[in-house]
XYZ file of C-alpha atoms in Angstrom:
785
model
C -2.789 -24.716 -27.468
C -6.554 -24.508 -27.131
C -8.376 -21.234 -26.738
C -9.367 -21.864 -23.144
C -5.829 -22.555 -21.975
C -4.061 -19.777 -20.091
C -1.274 -18.390 -22.205
C 1.264 -15.686 -21.688
C 1.942 -12.972 -24.204
C 3.676 -9.648 -24.298
C 1.354 -6.950 -23.077
C -0.213 -4.923 -25.826
C 0.829 -1.760 -24.108
C 4.478 -2.730 -24.284
C 4.464 -2.017 -28.008
C 1.914 0.730 -28.246
C 3.069 3.465 -25.959
C 2.197 6.054 -28.569
C 0.668 8.405 -26.050
C -2.886 9.114 -24.898
C -5.768 8.302 -27.184
C -6.634 11.421 -29.115
C -9.898 9.998 -30.325
C -9.019 10.103 -34.027
C -7.355 7.268 -35.892
C -6.479 6.910 -39.573
C -8.725 5.151 -42.056
C -6.687 2.338 -43.544
C -6.744 1.939 -47.336
C -10.168 3.505 -47.618
C -11.901 0.310 -46.532
C -10.388 -0.332 -43.080
C -11.839 2.388 -40.916
C -11.061 3.381 -37.379
C -12.791 4.964 -34.426
C -13.290 8.703 -34.495
C -14.706 10.817 -31.683
C -17.538 12.222 -33.789
C -19.542 10.978 -36.751
C -17.594 11.746 -39.949
C -19.029 13.499 -42.959
C -21.247 11.348 -45.151
C -19.152 9.450 -47.617
C -20.049 9.263 -51.307
C -20.894 5.599 -51.009
C -23.295 6.299 -48.140
C -25.844 8.078 -50.416
C -28.513 6.209 -52.361
C -26.944 5.008 -55.651
C -28.054 7.018 -58.712
C -26.276 5.541 -61.696
C -27.019 7.185 -65.083
C -28.144 4.608 -67.659
C -29.954 5.073 -70.996
C -33.593 4.288 -70.117
C -34.257 2.766 -73.538
C -32.733 -0.656 -73.839
C -31.010 -1.419 -77.122
C -31.867 -5.074 -76.964
C -34.921 -6.918 -75.906
C -34.973 -8.465 -72.456
C -34.114 -12.085 -71.939
C -37.210 -14.012 -73.107
C -37.029 -16.158 -69.942
C -36.374 -13.726 -67.168
C -35.778 -14.854 -63.583
C -38.335 -13.982 -60.941
C -38.011 -10.506 -59.516
C -36.854 -10.436 -55.849
C -39.198 -9.296 -53.138
C -39.754 -5.578 -53.767
C -38.109 -3.208 -51.347
C -39.688 -0.014 -50.186
C -37.352 2.898 -50.735
C -38.176 5.914 -48.569
C -37.861 9.325 -50.189
C -37.640 12.692 -48.482
C -40.515 15.121 -48.311
C -42.171 16.812 -50.086
C -42.031 14.530 -53.119
C -44.044 11.371 -52.467
C -42.415 8.166 -53.540
C -44.213 5.422 -55.457
C -45.623 2.912 -53.040
C -44.829 -0.381 -54.800
C -42.756 -2.105 -57.428
C -44.399 -4.234 -60.048
C -43.638 -7.869 -60.193
C -42.618 -9.451 -63.489
C -44.577 -12.594 -64.304
C -41.967 -15.168 -65.385
C -44.478 -17.002 -67.554
C -44.984 -14.065 -69.843
C -42.320 -13.263 -72.358
C -41.991 -9.509 -72.328
C -41.665 -7.725 -75.629
C -40.855 -4.381 -74.109
C -39.757 -2.966 -70.739
C -42.524 -3.135 -68.172
C -44.559 0.034 -67.944
C -44.749 1.691 -64.594
C -47.930 1.779 -62.643
C -48.128 5.278 -61.213
C -49.272 3.793 -57.909
C -46.233 1.544 -57.611
C -42.494 2.061 -57.354
C -40.999 1.137 -60.768
C -38.197 -1.302 -61.102
C -37.037 0.386 -64.291
C -36.756 4.112 -64.741
C -39.352 5.709 -67.064
C -38.581 8.600 -69.358
C -38.194 11.868 -67.486
C -41.436 13.702 -67.003
C -40.954 17.291 -68.217
C -43.662 18.333 -65.764
C -41.780 16.919 -62.779
C -40.896 19.260 -59.953
C -37.268 20.267 -60.568
C -36.725 20.632 -56.824
C -37.372 16.957 -56.218
C -34.656 14.977 -54.503
C -32.468 13.329 -57.171
C -32.613 10.133 -55.136
C -36.143 9.712 -56.483
C -34.858 9.589 -60.066
C -36.022 6.293 -61.530
C -33.373 3.668 -62.078
C -33.031 2.199 -65.539
C -31.775 -1.110 -64.142
C -34.348 -3.829 -64.438
C -32.837 -5.667 -61.380
C -34.340 -4.481 -58.043
C -31.904 -2.781 -55.568
C -30.788 -4.783 -52.424
C -31.974 -3.727 -48.940
C -29.188 -1.756 -47.127
C -28.085 -3.444 -43.876
C -28.740 -1.152 -40.893
C -25.706 0.247 -39.045
C -25.420 -1.148 -35.519
C -22.546 -1.624 -33.064
C -22.947 -4.941 -31.333
C -20.811 -7.191 -29.155
C -19.639 -10.287 -30.998
C -17.365 -11.761 -28.299
C -16.369 -10.989 -24.689
C -13.508 -12.257 -22.551
C -11.354 -11.316 -19.555
C -7.552 -11.348 -19.483
C -5.415 -11.114 -16.344
C -2.758 -8.409 -16.345
C 0.454 -9.346 -14.552
C 1.961 -6.031 -13.501
C 5.173 -7.522 -12.186
C 5.998 -9.627 -15.239
C 4.536 -7.075 -17.661
C 2.508 -9.732 -19.485
C -1.130 -10.589 -20.030
C -2.554 -14.046 -19.371
C -5.348 -14.655 -21.846
C -8.766 -15.670 -20.630
C -11.137 -18.025 -22.390
C -13.321 -16.533 -25.117
C -16.969 -15.975 -24.106
C -16.402 -17.687 -20.761
C -16.031 -16.462 -17.161
C -12.613 -15.803 -15.686
C -12.477 -17.996 -12.587
C -10.602 -17.658 -9.276
C -9.997 -13.936 -9.503
C -7.991 -12.222 -6.781
C -8.345 -8.848 -5.149
C -6.051 -5.976 -6.069
C -5.330 -7.597 -9.432
C -5.828 -5.866 -12.789
C -8.034 -7.559 -15.385
C -8.601 -6.516 -18.990
C -12.328 -6.811 -19.716
C -12.448 -7.061 -23.514
C -15.127 -6.944 -26.170
C -15.068 -7.533 -29.921
C -17.437 -4.960 -31.380
C -18.773 -5.369 -34.908
C -20.797 -3.309 -37.350
C -22.276 -5.449 -40.139
C -24.257 -2.540 -41.492
C -23.711 -0.621 -44.704
C -23.239 2.676 -42.856
C -21.033 3.859 -39.998
C -22.167 3.198 -36.399
C -21.362 5.608 -33.579
C -21.448 4.867 -29.861
C -19.904 6.053 -26.587
C -18.298 3.080 -24.773
C -19.037 2.937 -21.050
C -18.338 -0.184 -18.992
C -20.902 -1.163 -16.404
C -20.662 -3.743 -13.642
C -23.533 -5.554 -11.990
C -23.526 -5.613 -8.188
C -26.428 -7.508 -6.611
C -28.312 -7.265 -9.893
C -27.966 -3.512 -10.249
C -25.903 -2.102 -13.103
C -23.705 0.928 -12.494
C -20.937 2.699 -14.349
C -17.448 1.584 -13.398
C -15.641 4.130 -11.148
C -12.458 5.519 -12.693
C -8.890 6.194 -11.490
C -9.388 5.466 -7.762
C -11.447 2.839 -5.921
C -14.743 3.836 -4.355
C -15.659 2.405 -0.979
C -18.159 -0.415 -1.454
C -17.482 -0.814 -5.189
C -15.887 -4.158 -6.145
C -13.983 -2.826 -9.191
C -12.718 0.419 -10.621
C -11.176 1.484 -13.913
C -7.455 1.296 -13.249
C -4.138 1.840 -14.937
C -2.493 -1.437 -15.899
C 0.974 -0.333 -16.957
C 2.511 -1.855 -13.851
C 5.111 0.848 -13.302
C 3.676 4.312 -12.824
C -0.057 3.620 -12.570
C -0.582 6.116 -15.366
C -4.269 6.476 -16.146
C -4.529 6.726 -19.920
C -6.201 5.632 -23.144
C -4.265 3.799 -25.832
C -4.918 2.521 -29.321
C -4.644 -1.181 -30.141
C -3.101 -1.786 -33.536
C -4.843 -4.056 -36.015
C -1.984 -6.538 -35.729
C -2.457 -6.625 -31.932
C -6.149 -7.482 -31.914
C -6.950 -10.677 -30.039
C -9.478 -11.698 -32.704
C -8.254 -11.228 -36.261
C -11.393 -12.154 -38.156
C -15.170 -11.841 -38.172
C -18.176 -13.831 -39.368
C -18.812 -11.164 -41.989
C -16.591 -12.140 -44.957
C -16.539 -8.525 -46.107
C -15.538 -7.172 -42.668
C -12.338 -5.215 -42.177
C -10.301 -4.915 -38.979
C -10.182 -1.541 -37.274
C -7.670 -0.382 -34.654
C -9.083 -0.824 -31.136
C -8.809 1.119 -27.900
C -7.755 0.404 -24.289
C -9.233 2.493 -21.480
C -7.017 2.345 -18.368
C -8.615 4.546 -15.748
C -9.971 7.071 -18.245
C -13.336 7.465 -19.940
C -13.845 7.241 -23.688
C -15.593 9.710 -25.949
C -17.920 8.925 -28.845
C -16.411 6.440 -31.300
C -17.395 5.568 -34.865
C -17.079 2.079 -36.294
C -17.098 2.083 -40.134
C -19.467 -0.045 -42.148
C -18.530 -3.727 -42.129
C -15.823 -3.091 -39.552
C -14.850 -4.912 -36.385
C -12.558 -3.923 -33.533
C -11.860 -4.432 -29.813
C -12.689 -2.247 -26.828
C -10.766 -3.102 -23.651
C -11.212 -1.757 -20.120
C -8.530 -2.320 -17.467
C -10.244 -2.908 -14.118
C -8.847 -3.630 -10.676
C -10.601 -5.716 -8.029
C -10.887 -3.995 -4.648
C -11.365 -5.209 -1.084
C -15.114 -4.844 -1.714
C -15.041 -7.676 -4.291
C -16.550 -10.465 -2.211
C -14.920 -13.871 -2.270
C -16.582 -16.424 -4.588
C -19.045 -13.798 -5.882
C -19.807 -13.526 -9.594
C -19.523 -10.106 -11.267
C -20.729 -9.341 -14.768
C -19.569 -6.530 -17.028
C -21.361 -5.166 -20.054
C -20.384 -2.708 -22.736
C -22.877 0.095 -23.154
C -23.463 3.059 -25.391
C -23.428 5.809 -22.757
C -25.331 3.512 -20.391
C -27.572 1.723 -22.910
C -26.463 -1.883 -23.245
C -25.142 -2.851 -26.663
C -26.789 -5.905 -28.218
C -24.845 -9.103 -28.689
C -23.374 -11.870 -26.570
C -23.697 -12.304 -22.813
C -21.621 -9.905 -20.694
C -18.052 -10.628 -19.579
C -17.863 -12.389 -16.213
C -15.317 -12.405 -13.360
C -15.751 -14.966 -10.580
C -13.811 -14.272 -7.406
C -11.839 -17.116 -5.862
C -11.790 -18.408 -2.317
C -10.309 -16.221 0.383
C -6.591 -17.053 0.623
C -5.490 -18.647 3.855
C -3.453 -16.553 6.259
C -0.010 -18.137 6.529
C 1.743 -17.107 9.709
C 5.505 -17.317 9.874
C 6.920 -20.330 11.737
C 7.642 -20.046 15.431
C 4.576 -18.185 16.673
C 4.802 -17.179 20.338
C 2.083 -15.974 22.688
C 4.187 -13.567 24.729
C 4.038 -12.994 28.437
C 1.422 -10.920 30.225
C 2.972 -7.860 31.821
C 1.227 -8.620 35.150
C 2.038 -12.322 35.408
C 3.482 -14.265 37.045
C 6.079 -12.113 38.818
C 5.178 -9.667 41.626
C 4.923 -5.942 40.946
C 6.576 -3.290 43.026
C 5.471 0.219 43.856
C 7.384 3.300 44.708
C 6.746 4.979 48.046
C 8.648 7.605 49.964
C 11.206 9.792 48.240
C 14.400 9.399 46.283
C 16.903 12.255 46.419
C 20.602 13.088 46.493
C 21.630 9.607 45.506
C 20.184 7.944 48.605
C 17.139 5.707 48.255
C 14.756 6.154 51.157
C 14.428 3.077 53.380
C 11.545 0.884 52.330
C 11.034 2.872 49.149
C 10.360 -0.201 46.991
C 7.443 -2.225 48.243
C 5.794 -5.263 46.686
C 2.147 -4.795 45.766
C -0.693 -6.508 43.981
C 0.057 -7.574 40.396
C -3.028 -5.671 39.247
C -1.707 -2.305 40.444
C -0.071 0.282 38.195
C 0.186 3.477 40.233
C 3.160 4.947 42.038
C 1.361 4.745 45.345
C -0.599 1.993 47.042
C -0.757 -0.432 49.918
C 2.565 -1.864 50.969
C 3.412 -5.490 51.449
C 6.847 -6.833 52.310
C 9.845 -4.592 51.804
C 12.564 -5.562 49.375
C 16.235 -5.171 50.229
C 17.927 -2.124 48.672
C 21.471 -2.997 49.770
C 24.208 -2.445 47.192
C 26.431 -5.483 46.610
C 29.414 -3.144 46.286
C 29.191 -1.645 49.770
C 27.369 -4.334 51.708
C 30.077 -4.461 54.359
C 30.265 -0.668 54.780
C 32.642 1.943 53.533
C 35.145 1.108 56.249
C 35.606 -2.419 54.970
C 38.090 -3.736 52.474
C 35.340 -4.005 49.843
C 36.288 -0.576 48.477
C 39.646 -2.000 47.479
C 37.877 -4.208 44.984
C 37.673 -1.181 42.676
C 39.841 1.562 44.176
C 43.510 1.741 45.052
C 44.598 4.677 47.176
C 48.262 4.574 46.178
C 48.471 2.470 43.010
C 45.388 3.613 41.065
C 45.796 3.633 37.256
C 42.518 5.304 36.343
C 40.524 8.386 37.350
C 38.705 8.412 40.665
C 41.387 6.127 42.094
C 40.250 3.182 40.028
C 42.570 0.249 40.044
C 42.449 -0.213 36.265
C 43.243 2.346 33.593
C 40.693 4.342 31.603
C 38.032 3.506 30.517
C 36.226 2.671 33.713
C 34.811 -0.429 32.069
C 38.219 -2.038 32.466
C 37.732 -1.974 36.233
C 34.133 -3.195 35.984
C 35.164 -6.116 33.792
C 37.425 -7.493 36.506
C 34.235 -8.854 38.093
C 31.558 -8.540 35.438
C 33.125 -10.973 33.058
C 31.458 -13.889 34.807
C 34.310 -14.533 37.242
C 33.552 -12.252 40.168
C 29.860 -11.582 39.522
C 26.942 -13.578 38.235
C 26.603 -11.356 35.173
C 28.995 -11.378 32.238
C 28.608 -7.983 30.568
C 32.102 -7.900 29.106
C 30.950 -10.249 26.358
C 28.366 -7.652 25.304
C 31.192 -5.578 23.833
C 33.675 -8.282 22.890
C 31.327 -10.277 20.677
C 33.171 -10.497 17.318
C 29.851 -10.363 15.446
C 29.050 -6.943 16.910
C 29.221 -4.303 14.124
C 31.228 -1.169 14.871
C 29.491 2.123 15.557
C 29.393 4.598 12.684
C 28.599 8.115 13.908
C 28.710 9.455 10.333
C 25.556 7.522 9.476
C 24.020 7.539 12.934
C 24.491 3.779 13.176
C 25.070 2.609 16.733
C 25.257 -0.977 17.904
C 26.538 -0.346 21.418
C 26.861 2.285 24.057
C 30.615 2.953 23.720
C 31.512 2.191 27.315
C 34.776 0.541 26.262
C 36.034 3.673 24.502
C 38.331 6.082 26.325
C 36.113 8.865 27.635
C 36.258 12.111 29.539
C 33.830 11.131 32.260
C 34.622 12.940 35.499
C 32.012 11.968 38.061
C 28.496 10.672 38.055
C 27.551 13.406 40.507
C 28.573 16.274 38.251
C 26.418 17.518 35.396
C 28.512 16.802 32.333
C 25.847 17.158 29.656
C 23.857 20.365 30.117
C 23.910 22.345 26.896
C 27.118 20.824 25.573
C 28.052 18.169 23.061
C 29.869 15.816 25.371
C 28.626 12.456 24.289
C 30.106 9.526 26.085
C 28.754 6.556 27.996
C 31.056 5.418 30.722
C 29.629 2.728 32.970
C 29.020 5.277 35.722
C 26.908 7.426 33.375
C 24.153 4.840 33.768
C 25.129 2.851 36.849
C 25.879 4.240 40.301
C 27.736 1.332 41.886
C 27.478 2.719 45.422
C 23.658 2.845 45.197
C 22.966 -0.177 42.990
C 20.602 -2.810 44.338
C 18.470 -5.685 43.106
C 15.156 -3.851 42.818
C 13.431 -4.033 39.493
C 11.581 -1.493 37.398
C 7.994 -0.767 38.394
C 5.225 -0.074 35.923
C 3.023 2.963 36.472
C 0.685 5.165 34.474
C 3.461 7.767 34.349
C 6.155 5.384 33.116
C 8.394 2.668 34.502
C 10.510 3.501 37.527
C 14.273 3.363 37.438
C 15.485 -0.006 38.635
C 18.141 -0.417 41.273
C 20.722 -0.915 38.550
C 20.408 2.562 37.008
C 20.449 5.113 39.779
C 22.931 7.436 38.054
C 21.849 11.061 37.518
C 19.203 11.816 34.895
C 17.005 14.599 33.544
C 13.383 15.180 34.467
C 10.965 17.100 32.247
C 7.916 19.269 32.606
C 6.006 19.028 29.346
C 4.179 21.777 27.523
C 2.111 21.826 24.357
C 2.388 19.077 21.766
C 5.584 19.200 19.750
C 7.290 21.743 21.999
C 10.439 21.367 24.077
C 9.793 20.701 27.765
C 11.429 22.324 30.757
C 14.436 20.158 31.678
C 15.710 19.611 35.234
C 18.821 17.766 36.378
C 18.031 14.952 38.817
C 20.762 13.444 40.903
C 18.786 10.200 41.089
C 16.124 9.422 38.487
C 12.594 8.491 39.399
C 11.755 7.037 36.005
C 13.802 4.907 33.691
C 13.362 7.318 30.774
C 14.891 10.160 32.823
C 18.255 8.435 32.651
C 17.943 8.267 28.851
C 16.959 11.939 28.553
C 20.374 12.920 29.935
C 21.890 12.143 26.535
C 18.922 11.751 24.190
C 17.034 14.995 24.657
C 17.444 18.681 24.036
C 18.904 19.022 27.522
C 22.244 18.351 25.897
C 23.507 19.326 22.453
C 22.490 16.615 20.018
C 24.620 15.631 17.022
C 24.329 17.651 13.833
C 21.576 16.608 11.426
C 22.315 15.405 7.908
C 19.841 17.340 5.710
C 19.818 14.573 3.082
C 19.125 11.726 5.504
C 16.463 12.504 8.124
C 16.390 8.827 9.068
C 19.784 9.320 10.742
C 18.824 12.287 12.888
C 19.240 12.222 16.666
C 16.004 13.784 17.905
C 14.827 15.137 21.221
C 13.108 12.167 22.815
C 11.534 14.363 25.486
C 9.634 16.205 22.735
C 8.689 12.947 21.049
C 7.285 11.263 24.164
C 5.294 14.259 25.366
C 1.843 12.883 26.317
C 0.262 15.973 24.732
C 1.278 14.721 21.296
C -1.331 13.195 19.021
C 0.456 9.857 18.812
C 3.465 8.303 20.544
C 4.730 5.085 22.014
C 3.604 5.031 25.662
C 6.774 5.861 27.588
C 5.593 8.736 29.796
C 1.899 7.903 29.639
C -0.464 5.333 28.181
C -0.969 5.643 24.447
C -3.815 7.429 22.693
C -5.009 4.408 20.700
C -7.151 2.427 23.107
C -9.257 0.757 20.431
C -10.348 -2.867 20.535
C -8.213 -3.499 17.472
C -5.104 -2.289 19.303
C -5.927 -4.527 22.254
C -6.257 -7.511 19.921
C -2.980 -6.652 18.225
C -1.148 -6.499 21.557
C -2.543 -9.868 22.652
C -1.844 -11.711 19.377
C 1.046 -13.974 18.443
C 4.211 -13.495 16.408
C 7.615 -15.187 16.018
C 9.190 -12.430 18.141
C 6.459 -11.960 20.744
C 7.764 -11.220 24.236
C 5.034 -9.379 26.141
C 1.303 -8.769 26.062
C 0.961 -5.132 26.995
C -2.434 -3.521 27.398
C -3.651 -0.208 26.020
C -3.753 1.417 29.471
C -0.130 0.524 30.230
C 3.217 2.149 29.646
C 6.266 0.456 28.159
C 9.960 0.722 28.930
C 12.760 2.140 26.802
C 14.473 -1.245 27.103
C 11.352 -2.960 25.774
C 12.734 -1.902 22.403
C 16.379 -1.029 23.108
C 17.824 -4.026 24.889
C 19.865 -7.180 24.709
C 18.432 -9.708 22.219
C 20.135 -12.521 24.133
C 18.104 -11.655 27.220
C 14.814 -11.679 25.322
C 14.102 -15.113 23.876
C 10.558 -15.479 22.496
C 10.386 -19.178 23.417
C 11.032 -18.261 27.059
C 9.993 -14.608 27.303
C 11.348 -12.715 30.287
C 9.153 -10.789 32.704
C 8.453 -7.239 31.541
C 10.383 -5.820 34.497
C 13.517 -7.870 33.987
C 16.883 -6.256 33.396
C 17.264 -5.960 29.623
C 20.667 -4.312 29.442
C 20.953 -1.978 26.480
C 24.723 -2.349 26.333
C 25.008 -3.706 22.803
C 23.055 -5.435 20.043
C 23.680 -6.769 16.557
C 20.678 -4.717 15.519
C 21.342 -1.096 14.643
C 19.908 1.225 17.261
C 20.743 -1.263 20.015
C 17.386 -2.867 19.305
C 16.118 -5.939 21.071
C 14.912 -7.439 17.765
C 15.730 -6.806 14.086
C 14.013 -3.953 12.283
C 14.484 -2.760 8.709
C 13.841 0.945 8.504
C 16.299 2.699 6.173
C 16.927 0.456 3.183
C 13.917 -0.052 0.956
C 13.133 -3.455 -0.489
C 13.730 -4.378 -4.093
C 10.928 -5.871 -6.152
C 12.541 -9.311 -5.845
C 12.517 -9.465 -2.033
C 9.660 -11.387 -0.420
C 8.084 -10.725 2.955
C 10.261 -11.605 5.955
C 9.044 -11.514 9.536
C 12.525 -10.509 10.696
C 12.211 -7.178 8.905
C 9.471 -6.265 11.370
C 10.790 -8.186 14.373
C 10.879 -5.118 16.615
C 7.171 -4.479 16.006
C 6.363 -8.130 16.606
C 7.882 -7.983 20.098
C 4.528 -6.508 21.131
C 2.194 -6.684 18.100
C 0.584 -9.623 16.302
C 1.947 -10.761 12.962
C -1.366 -11.885 11.421
C -2.391 -8.492 9.965
C 0.905 -8.370 8.071
C 0.447 -11.703 6.317
C -3.242 -11.329 5.509
C -3.260 -9.686 2.079
C -6.985 -10.283 1.457
C -7.974 -6.726 2.329
C -10.766 -8.024 4.568
C -11.502 -6.290 7.830
C -9.631 -7.781 10.769
C -10.398 -7.311 14.427
C -6.690 -6.966 15.291
C -5.902 -3.943 13.133
C -7.534 -0.639 12.270
C -6.040 -0.766 8.753
C -6.899 -3.821 6.677
C -4.338 -2.858 4.021
C -1.271 -3.829 6.054
C -0.881 -7.258 4.472
C -1.446 -5.922 0.956
C 1.260 -3.278 1.314
C 3.952 -5.509 2.801
C 3.267 -8.499 0.529
C 1.875 -7.619 -2.887
C 2.986 -4.235 -4.243
C 6.469 -5.280 -5.374
C 7.255 -4.524 -8.988
C 5.676 -1.110 -9.215
C 7.217 2.272 -8.647
C 10.716 3.616 -9.116
C 13.737 1.525 -8.089
C 15.734 2.940 -5.214
C 16.947 1.712 -1.838
C 17.185 4.933 0.189
C 14.087 5.684 2.249
C 15.193 9.322 2.368
C 15.111 9.658 -1.446
C 11.836 11.236 -2.635
C 9.860 8.889 -4.860
C 12.103 5.849 -4.357
C 10.713 2.359 -3.893
C 9.465 -0.451 -6.107
C 9.402 -3.316 -3.626
C 6.967 -4.323 -0.924
C 6.485 -1.705 1.757
C 8.283 -1.428 5.083
C 6.627 -0.398 8.343
C 8.893 2.652 8.407
C 7.483 4.043 5.173
C 4.243 4.870 6.966
C 5.591 4.901 10.549
C 8.796 6.806 9.851
C 9.334 8.371 13.265
C 8.570 5.346 15.368
C 8.779 7.111 18.741
C 6.182 9.751 17.956
C 4.596 11.855 15.232
C 5.695 15.110 16.907
C 8.887 15.522 14.851
C 7.651 13.885 11.663
C 8.914 14.982 8.268
C 6.586 16.507 5.687
C 3.182 17.997 6.398
C 1.553 15.168 8.299
C 3.283 15.742 11.625
C 0.435 15.329 14.099
C -1.429 12.404 12.572
C -2.884 9.698 14.842
C -1.997 5.991 14.949
C 1.731 6.779 14.796
C 1.409 7.468 11.057
C 4.020 9.804 9.615
C 5.323 9.226 6.124
C 8.939 8.730 5.099
C 10.578 11.128 2.612
C 10.250 8.581 -0.188
C 6.485 9.020 0.099
C 5.525 12.124 -1.860
C 2.450 14.355 -1.842
C -0.375 13.879 -4.327
C -1.174 17.177 -6.045
C 0.705 18.956 -3.272
C -1.112 17.189 -0.433
C 0.298 14.622 1.971
C -2.333 13.595 4.470
C -3.664 10.697 6.501
C -7.060 10.384 8.146
C -7.503 7.510 10.581
C -10.468 5.164 10.430
C -12.298 4.993 13.713
C -15.127 2.528 14.157
C -17.402 2.782 11.133
C -15.718 6.007 10.027
C -13.727 5.790 6.810
C -10.036 6.596 6.825
C -8.121 7.911 3.836
C -4.680 8.615 2.420
C -3.576 11.349 0.041
C -0.057 10.728 -1.195
C 2.103 9.285 -3.961
C 4.006 6.128 -3.074
C 5.539 3.207 -4.975
C 4.329 4.666 -8.254
C 0.735 4.974 -7.089
C -1.192 8.153 -6.446
C -3.681 8.087 -3.602
C -6.069 11.014 -3.736
C -8.295 10.795 -0.688
C -8.201 7.036 -1.162
C -10.509 5.617 1.450
C -10.420 2.494 3.556
C -12.933 1.180 6.032
C -12.778 1.128 9.784
C -14.537 -1.456 11.918
C -17.812 -2.698 10.383
């Protein structure tokens, strides 16, 4: 295999987890040195040689001596002046005695000691008796002999070797690269230097940031261990060096060093030694596509001499690959007419002409009237004196409560028509579908409102829920058959009105401060759709007990969560707080599950999320005001689309649009499949795609979102948007964050802090947390450019 071919090898760090670099390594066999943090004491062989030889030769010199090499000036310390030259032996003259020294020149042979010499003179000035001139010592200098860039594969725990002294091409963002240098010292003395990696951005050199990325910087010094993102320094054993030889035949290998998110102190390379210095760097979202970045090794900022710097060339921006089946969704205003609420609704009787058609562009609960819509109930259309009552009630042969013909539960009576035989709608199949999972109250897993279970419902007129745990859902808890009519829900700035199908009693609220319980009031006939839901899903009643180990299963007070005073919430009682252009673009984008194109000044319905999947087909999206019965669903939570929110992904599971289907009912998919990190106009956080596509393989295995620290797969929406209704009852310390951000229990604080700051316009956002093995300490991301 040639040097330039990409190869795969076991990561060096896999065999050298000896702990952090202490800065001191052993000297091997006296000749193989190693880095030390400070310059060591002068070795004996570092001093000028002073061999003791009898100055009087016992034999005459060779009659045909070889020419004397070029004389070398030997400096001597003050105050004793050194001779200034060395005499040259004429090869044509046969010497008969050792050459005499000219006092103005440096002798090549040592004369007899001068008894008048200053005894304090440096012994290095003692004349040498050797007739051969001494060689010039090679100066000590650390220089770069080779440079290359390897790609670290965190998931596979391997390193793909780059070509020696050549650029690494087609680099990707958020990937770790090992920028490596072979450093040599061909001198006769030790060379000390302080390794600092610099990167050139637009021609300007700057030190590489460490540990965390810096906004605007294309790279930073990062951990490359692929599991815990542990910033560290490690030694590289001699046997693990990429280059096992040097051009100097006398050179000896020295253990190297890897810097992974940490700086290095002063190092010493022994004489005639060579080693490797490696820096793990990670490309950030600021590394521009196709740009060329150069790295150089410096001595505390001063470039070391040697070969050209290491080079990383970024690749082309990856294409955004949307999931198949993209749908545009249906505008909430088109093409069906809107209706407005006028008059009053009280005591179970809808005022005549209360529902009036209006302009599609209107949203308020009052406005000009057009043609009235019929509010006649199909159950009593011939009057109470007619035989129509006998369709449900039997005065003398009733088998159920309230003189119902069929036995308890009341659904048995309803199914005599609503099974597709006596009415247009077949709702019986909602509960009899064999694929419908059973409810599991122990884990808070509900797939249906249990209308088919025997219940203790007494009457829809009586308040059966105030302050008690009396959870049941008989048909009449949501539907008042005597009042039911064909009117549809009406959108307003204060929420969607209750349709003619759900005129059973509900609970109204008067909200207070953010995160506080409202004042609840029983309403015999609800004005808004959500008021019917609050009868069972708010603090008006007694909610089920909370499992302290699994907050994801808690039944929470929805009236607290949807309080418009909260910092962030889904817009049930009022339009949402995020009215940015990015949110507008997200709501108008496409996805495989797209049903509606809501706008930032609009409210949504409870059944926009909790409804019948069969009634909401993305290829033929229903109008936003259609009846989306929340009787039952194969999706836990009676959701209209699938949503994965409790079970974390393993590192082997790829991205699936279905795991975020509920979000894609309204929001665009594109931000979730764009892992480039580039700013997008349809999201305020450009890291969405990176988190849900590319972080698998790091962190601690675990499937429970409620387990602190768990998670080594790609992220789920629910890890950052844990309480999807609102941030008011979020876990942890980040309760009132904007943008519906509240972290799941598996996301831990960083140094005791768990915080999110939203990007707004050009303002930078940031996260401080520990998640999927990665610490974020005020890690910043950009808002709109």
